Amino acid sequence: MKIECRSFGFKNGADSDADFVFDVRCLPNPYYIPELKNKTGRDKAVRDYVLGFEQSQKLLQKIVDMLSLVLPLNKEKGRDSITISFGCTGGHHRSVTFAITVCEQLCNMGYDAGCVHRDIDIED
């Protein structure tokens, strides 16, 4: 089963064709940190900031726990692909961080997972 982890910005429209959509706008936003504003979740400093909060770690763990349950069930039903999307305001920081991090964890669990960032190159 192929898994695509996507990031997007809600201000550019929701990712309506994803199988699972997670809204991470509830987490602290690096956009408001001057040295992180012009970086993205591809940058370690942004990922460290986003994942440096207890609520981010809790949300990440809950998402991975849920995916650990539902992905094998989908595979058993014959699904050959699943799309998991993460949305934040602009699609540059928090959603990218979560898409990358979850993708890495799924790869470590043996899944064939890749990452796509829909809005990362759209200017604020």
PDB file of C-alpha atoms in Angstrom:
ATOM      1  CA  MET A   1       0.000   0.000   0.000  1.00  0.00           C
ATOM      2  CA  LYS A   2       1.353   3.415  -1.009  1.00  0.00           C
ATOM      3  CA  ILE A   3       0.852   6.267   1.466  1.00  0.00           C
ATOM      4  CA  GLU A   4       1.101   9.936   0.542  1.00  0.00           C
ATOM      5  CA  CYS A   5       1.528  12.446   3.362  1.00  0.00           C
ATOM      6  CA  ARG A   6       0.541  15.942   2.220  1.00  0.00           C
ATOM      7  CA  SER A   7       0.779  19.397   3.680  1.00  0.00           C
ATOM      8  CA  PHE A   8      -1.477  22.275   2.684  1.00  0.00           C
ATOM      9  CA  GLY A   9      -2.664  25.697   3.802  1.00  0.00           C
ATOM     10  CA  PHE A  10      -6.332  26.153   4.635  1.00  0.00           C
ATOM     11  CA  LYS A  11      -6.156  29.712   3.267  1.00  0.00           C
ATOM     12  CA  ASN A  12      -5.650  28.118  -0.171  1.00  0.00           C
ATOM     13  CA  GLY A  13      -8.507  25.651   0.297  1.00  0.00           C
ATOM     14  CA  ALA A  14      -8.806  22.356   2.111  1.00  0.00           C
ATOM     15  CA  ASP A  15      -7.379  19.146   0.647  1.00  0.00           C
ATOM     16  CA  SER A  16     -10.734  17.686  -0.331  1.00  0.00           C
ATOM     17  CA  ASP A  17      -9.544  14.425  -1.886  1.00  0.00           C
ATOM     18  CA  ALA A  18      -7.522  13.134   1.084  1.00  0.00           C
ATOM     19  CA  ASP A  19      -8.560  10.038   3.007  1.00  0.00           C
ATOM     20  CA  PHE A  20      -7.570  11.618   6.328  1.00  0.00           C
ATOM     21  CA  VAL A  21      -7.232  15.361   7.058  1.00  0.00           C
ATOM     22  CA  PHE A  22      -5.678  16.668  10.254  1.00  0.00           C
ATOM     23  CA  ASP A  23      -5.920  20.344  11.210  1.00  0.00           C
ATOM     24  CA  VAL A  24      -2.749  21.411  13.032  1.00  0.00           C
ATOM     25  CA  ARG A  25      -3.630  25.126  13.281  1.00  0.00           C
ATOM     26  CA  CYS A  26      -4.184  24.562  17.014  1.00  0.00           C
ATOM     27  CA  LEU A  27      -0.410  24.316  17.540  1.00  0.00           C
ATOM     28  CA  PRO A  28       2.027  27.201  18.141  1.00  0.00           C
ATOM     29  CA  ASN A  29       2.811  28.985  14.863  1.00  0.00           C
ATOM     30  CA  PRO A  30       6.464  29.609  13.856  1.00  0.00           C
ATOM     31  CA  TYR A  31       5.232  32.314  11.472  1.00  0.00           C
ATOM     32  CA  TYR A  32       5.226  34.706  14.427  1.00  0.00           C
ATOM     33  CA  ILE A  33       8.862  33.968  15.348  1.00  0.00           C
ATOM     34  CA  PRO A  34      10.974  36.396  13.263  1.00  0.00           C
ATOM     35  CA  GLU A  35      13.876  33.991  12.669  1.00  0.00           C
ATOM     36  CA  LEU A  36      11.472  31.200  11.584  1.00  0.00           C
ATOM     37  CA  LYS A  37       8.892  33.184   9.599  1.00  0.00           C
ATOM     38  CA  ASN A  38      10.638  32.813   6.228  1.00  0.00           C
ATOM     39  CA  LYS A  39      11.645  29.190   6.772  1.00  0.00           C
ATOM     40  CA  THR A  40       9.476  26.112   6.272  1.00  0.00           C
ATOM     41  CA  GLY A  41       8.875  22.798   7.963  1.00  0.00           C
ATOM     42  CA  ARG A  42      11.643  21.404   5.764  1.00  0.00           C
ATOM     43  CA  ASP A  43      14.048  23.322   8.028  1.00  0.00           C
ATOM     44  CA  LYS A  44      15.135  21.577  11.215  1.00  0.00           C
ATOM     45  CA  ALA A  45      14.731  24.767  13.268  1.00  0.00           C
ATOM     46  CA  VAL A  46      11.042  24.966  12.334  1.00  0.00           C
ATOM     47  CA  ARG A  47      10.429  21.281  13.021  1.00  0.00           C
ATOM     48  CA  ASP A  48      12.214  21.584  16.374  1.00  0.00           C
ATOM     49  CA  TYR A  49      10.046  24.574  17.275  1.00  0.00           C
ATOM     50  CA  VAL A  50       6.746  22.956  16.252  1.00  0.00           C
ATOM     51  CA  LEU A  51       7.548  19.618  17.890  1.00  0.00           C
ATOM     52  CA  GLY A  52       9.070  21.250  20.959  1.00  0.00           C
ATOM     53  CA  PHE A  53       5.684  21.675  22.631  1.00  0.00           C
ATOM     54  CA  GLU A  54       3.964  19.036  24.731  1.00  0.00           C
ATOM     55  CA  GLN A  55       0.675  19.468  22.856  1.00  0.00           C
ATOM     56  CA  SER A  56       2.478  18.875  19.544  1.00  0.00           C
ATOM     57  CA  GLN A  57       4.012  15.668  20.841  1.00  0.00           C
ATOM     58  CA  LYS A  58       0.644  14.483  22.179  1.00  0.00           C
ATOM     59  CA  LEU A  59      -1.120  15.219  18.906  1.00  0.00           C
ATOM     60  CA  LEU A  60       1.620  13.508  16.908  1.00  0.00           C
ATOM     61  CA  GLN A  61       1.403  10.394  19.078  1.00  0.00           C
ATOM     62  CA  LYS A  62      -2.403  10.251  18.838  1.00  0.00           C
ATOM     63  CA  ILE A  63      -2.237  10.543  15.037  1.00  0.00           C
ATOM     64  CA  VAL A  64       0.419   7.819  14.755  1.00  0.00           C
ATOM     65  CA  ASP A  65      -1.562   5.585  17.132  1.00  0.00           C
ATOM     66  CA  MET A  66      -4.716   6.025  15.064  1.00  0.00           C
ATOM     67  CA  LEU A  67      -2.882   5.384  11.791  1.00  0.00           C
ATOM     68  CA  SER A  68      -1.301   2.264  13.318  1.00  0.00           C
ATOM     69  CA  LEU A  69      -4.829   0.950  13.796  1.00  0.00           C
ATOM     70  CA  VAL A  70      -6.544   2.044  10.580  1.00  0.00           C
ATOM     71  CA  LEU A  71      -3.820   1.546   7.970  1.00  0.00           C
ATOM     72  CA  PRO A  72      -3.641  -2.254   8.394  1.00  0.00           C
ATOM     73  CA  LEU A  73      -7.457  -2.381   8.270  1.00  0.00           C
ATOM     74  CA  ASN A  74      -7.457  -0.451   5.001  1.00  0.00           C
ATOM     75  CA  LYS A  75      -4.769  -2.728   3.591  1.00  0.00           C
ATOM     76  CA  GLU A  76      -6.831  -5.801   4.542  1.00  0.00           C
ATOM     77  CA  LYS A  77      -9.767  -4.314   2.632  1.00  0.00           C
ATOM     78  CA  GLY A  78      -7.605  -4.117  -0.492  1.00  0.00           C
ATOM     79  CA  ARG A  79      -6.810  -0.420  -0.522  1.00  0.00           C
ATOM     80  CA  ASP A  80      -3.671   0.172  -2.555  1.00  0.00           C
ATOM     81  CA  SER A  81      -3.206   3.851  -1.642  1.00  0.00           C
ATOM     82  CA  ILE A  82      -4.043   6.218   1.210  1.00  0.00           C
ATOM     83  CA  THR A  83      -3.624   9.999   1.377  1.00  0.00           C
ATOM     84  CA  ILE A  84      -3.049  11.650   4.754  1.00  0.00           C
ATOM     85  CA  SER A  85      -3.130  15.463   4.749  1.00  0.00           C
ATOM     86  CA  PHE A  86      -2.084  17.991   7.343  1.00  0.00           C
ATOM     87  CA  GLY A  87      -3.330  21.554   7.157  1.00  0.00           C
ATOM     88  CA  CYS A  88      -2.231  24.750   8.816  1.00  0.00           C
ATOM     89  CA  THR A  89      -2.909  28.367   7.902  1.00  0.00           C
ATOM     90  CA  GLY A  90      -0.453  28.875   5.035  1.00  0.00           C
ATOM     91  CA  GLY A  91       0.960  25.416   4.434  1.00  0.00           C
ATOM     92  CA  HIS A  92       4.555  26.339   5.218  1.00  0.00           C
ATOM     93  CA  HIS A  93       5.362  25.454   8.829  1.00  0.00           C
ATOM     94  CA  ARG A  94       3.175  23.247  11.021  1.00  0.00           C
ATOM     95  CA  SER A  95       1.551  21.168   8.279  1.00  0.00           C
ATOM     96  CA  VAL A  96       4.899  20.561   6.573  1.00  0.00           C
ATOM     97  CA  THR A  97       6.427  19.550   9.900  1.00  0.00           C
ATOM     98  CA  PHE A  98       3.663  17.023  10.561  1.00  0.00           C
ATOM     99  CA  ALA A  99       3.634  15.631   7.017  1.00  0.00           C
ATOM    100  CA  ILE A 100       7.396  15.049   7.132  1.00  0.00           C
ATOM    101  CA  THR A 101       7.411  13.643  10.661  1.00  0.00           C
ATOM    102  CA  VAL A 102       4.475  11.277  10.140  1.00  0.00           C
ATOM    103  CA  CYS A 103       5.909  10.168   6.791  1.00  0.00           C
ATOM    104  CA  GLU A 104       9.219   9.325   8.462  1.00  0.00           C
ATOM    105  CA  GLN A 105       7.455   7.388  11.213  1.00  0.00           C
ATOM    106  CA  LEU A 106       5.363   5.440   8.706  1.00  0.00           C
ATOM    107  CA  CYS A 107       8.510   4.567   6.724  1.00  0.00           C
ATOM    108  CA  ASN A 108      10.115   3.362   9.964  1.00  0.00           C
ATOM    109  CA  MET A 109       7.038   1.152  10.485  1.00  0.00           C
ATOM    110  CA  GLY A 110       7.630  -0.453   7.092  1.00  0.00           C
ATOM    111  CA  TYR A 111       5.121   1.472   4.984  1.00  0.00           C
ATOM    112  CA  ASP A 112       5.866   2.811   1.502  1.00  0.00           C
ATOM    113  CA  ALA A 113       5.273   6.486   2.290  1.00  0.00           C
ATOM    114  CA  GLY A 114       6.144   9.701   0.501  1.00  0.00           C
ATOM    115  CA  CYS A 115       5.628  13.393   1.156  1.00  0.00           C
ATOM    116  CA  VAL A 116       4.112  16.193  -0.955  1.00  0.00           C
ATOM    117  CA  HIS A 117       3.816  19.858   0.036  1.00  0.00           C
ATOM    118  CA  ARG A 118       1.004  21.450  -1.953  1.00  0.00           C
ATOM    119  CA  ASP A 119       1.354  25.080  -0.856  1.00  0.00           C
ATOM    120  CA  ILE A 120       4.939  25.390   0.352  1.00  0.00           C
ATOM    121  CA  ASP A 121       5.978  27.587  -2.590  1.00  0.00           C
ATOM    122  CA  ILE A 122       2.973  29.933  -2.433  1.00  0.00           C
ATOM    123  CA  GLU A 123       3.966  33.347  -1.057  1.00  0.00           C
ATOM    124  CA  ASP A 124       2.246  34.634   2.096  1.00  0.00           C
TER     125      ASP A 124
END
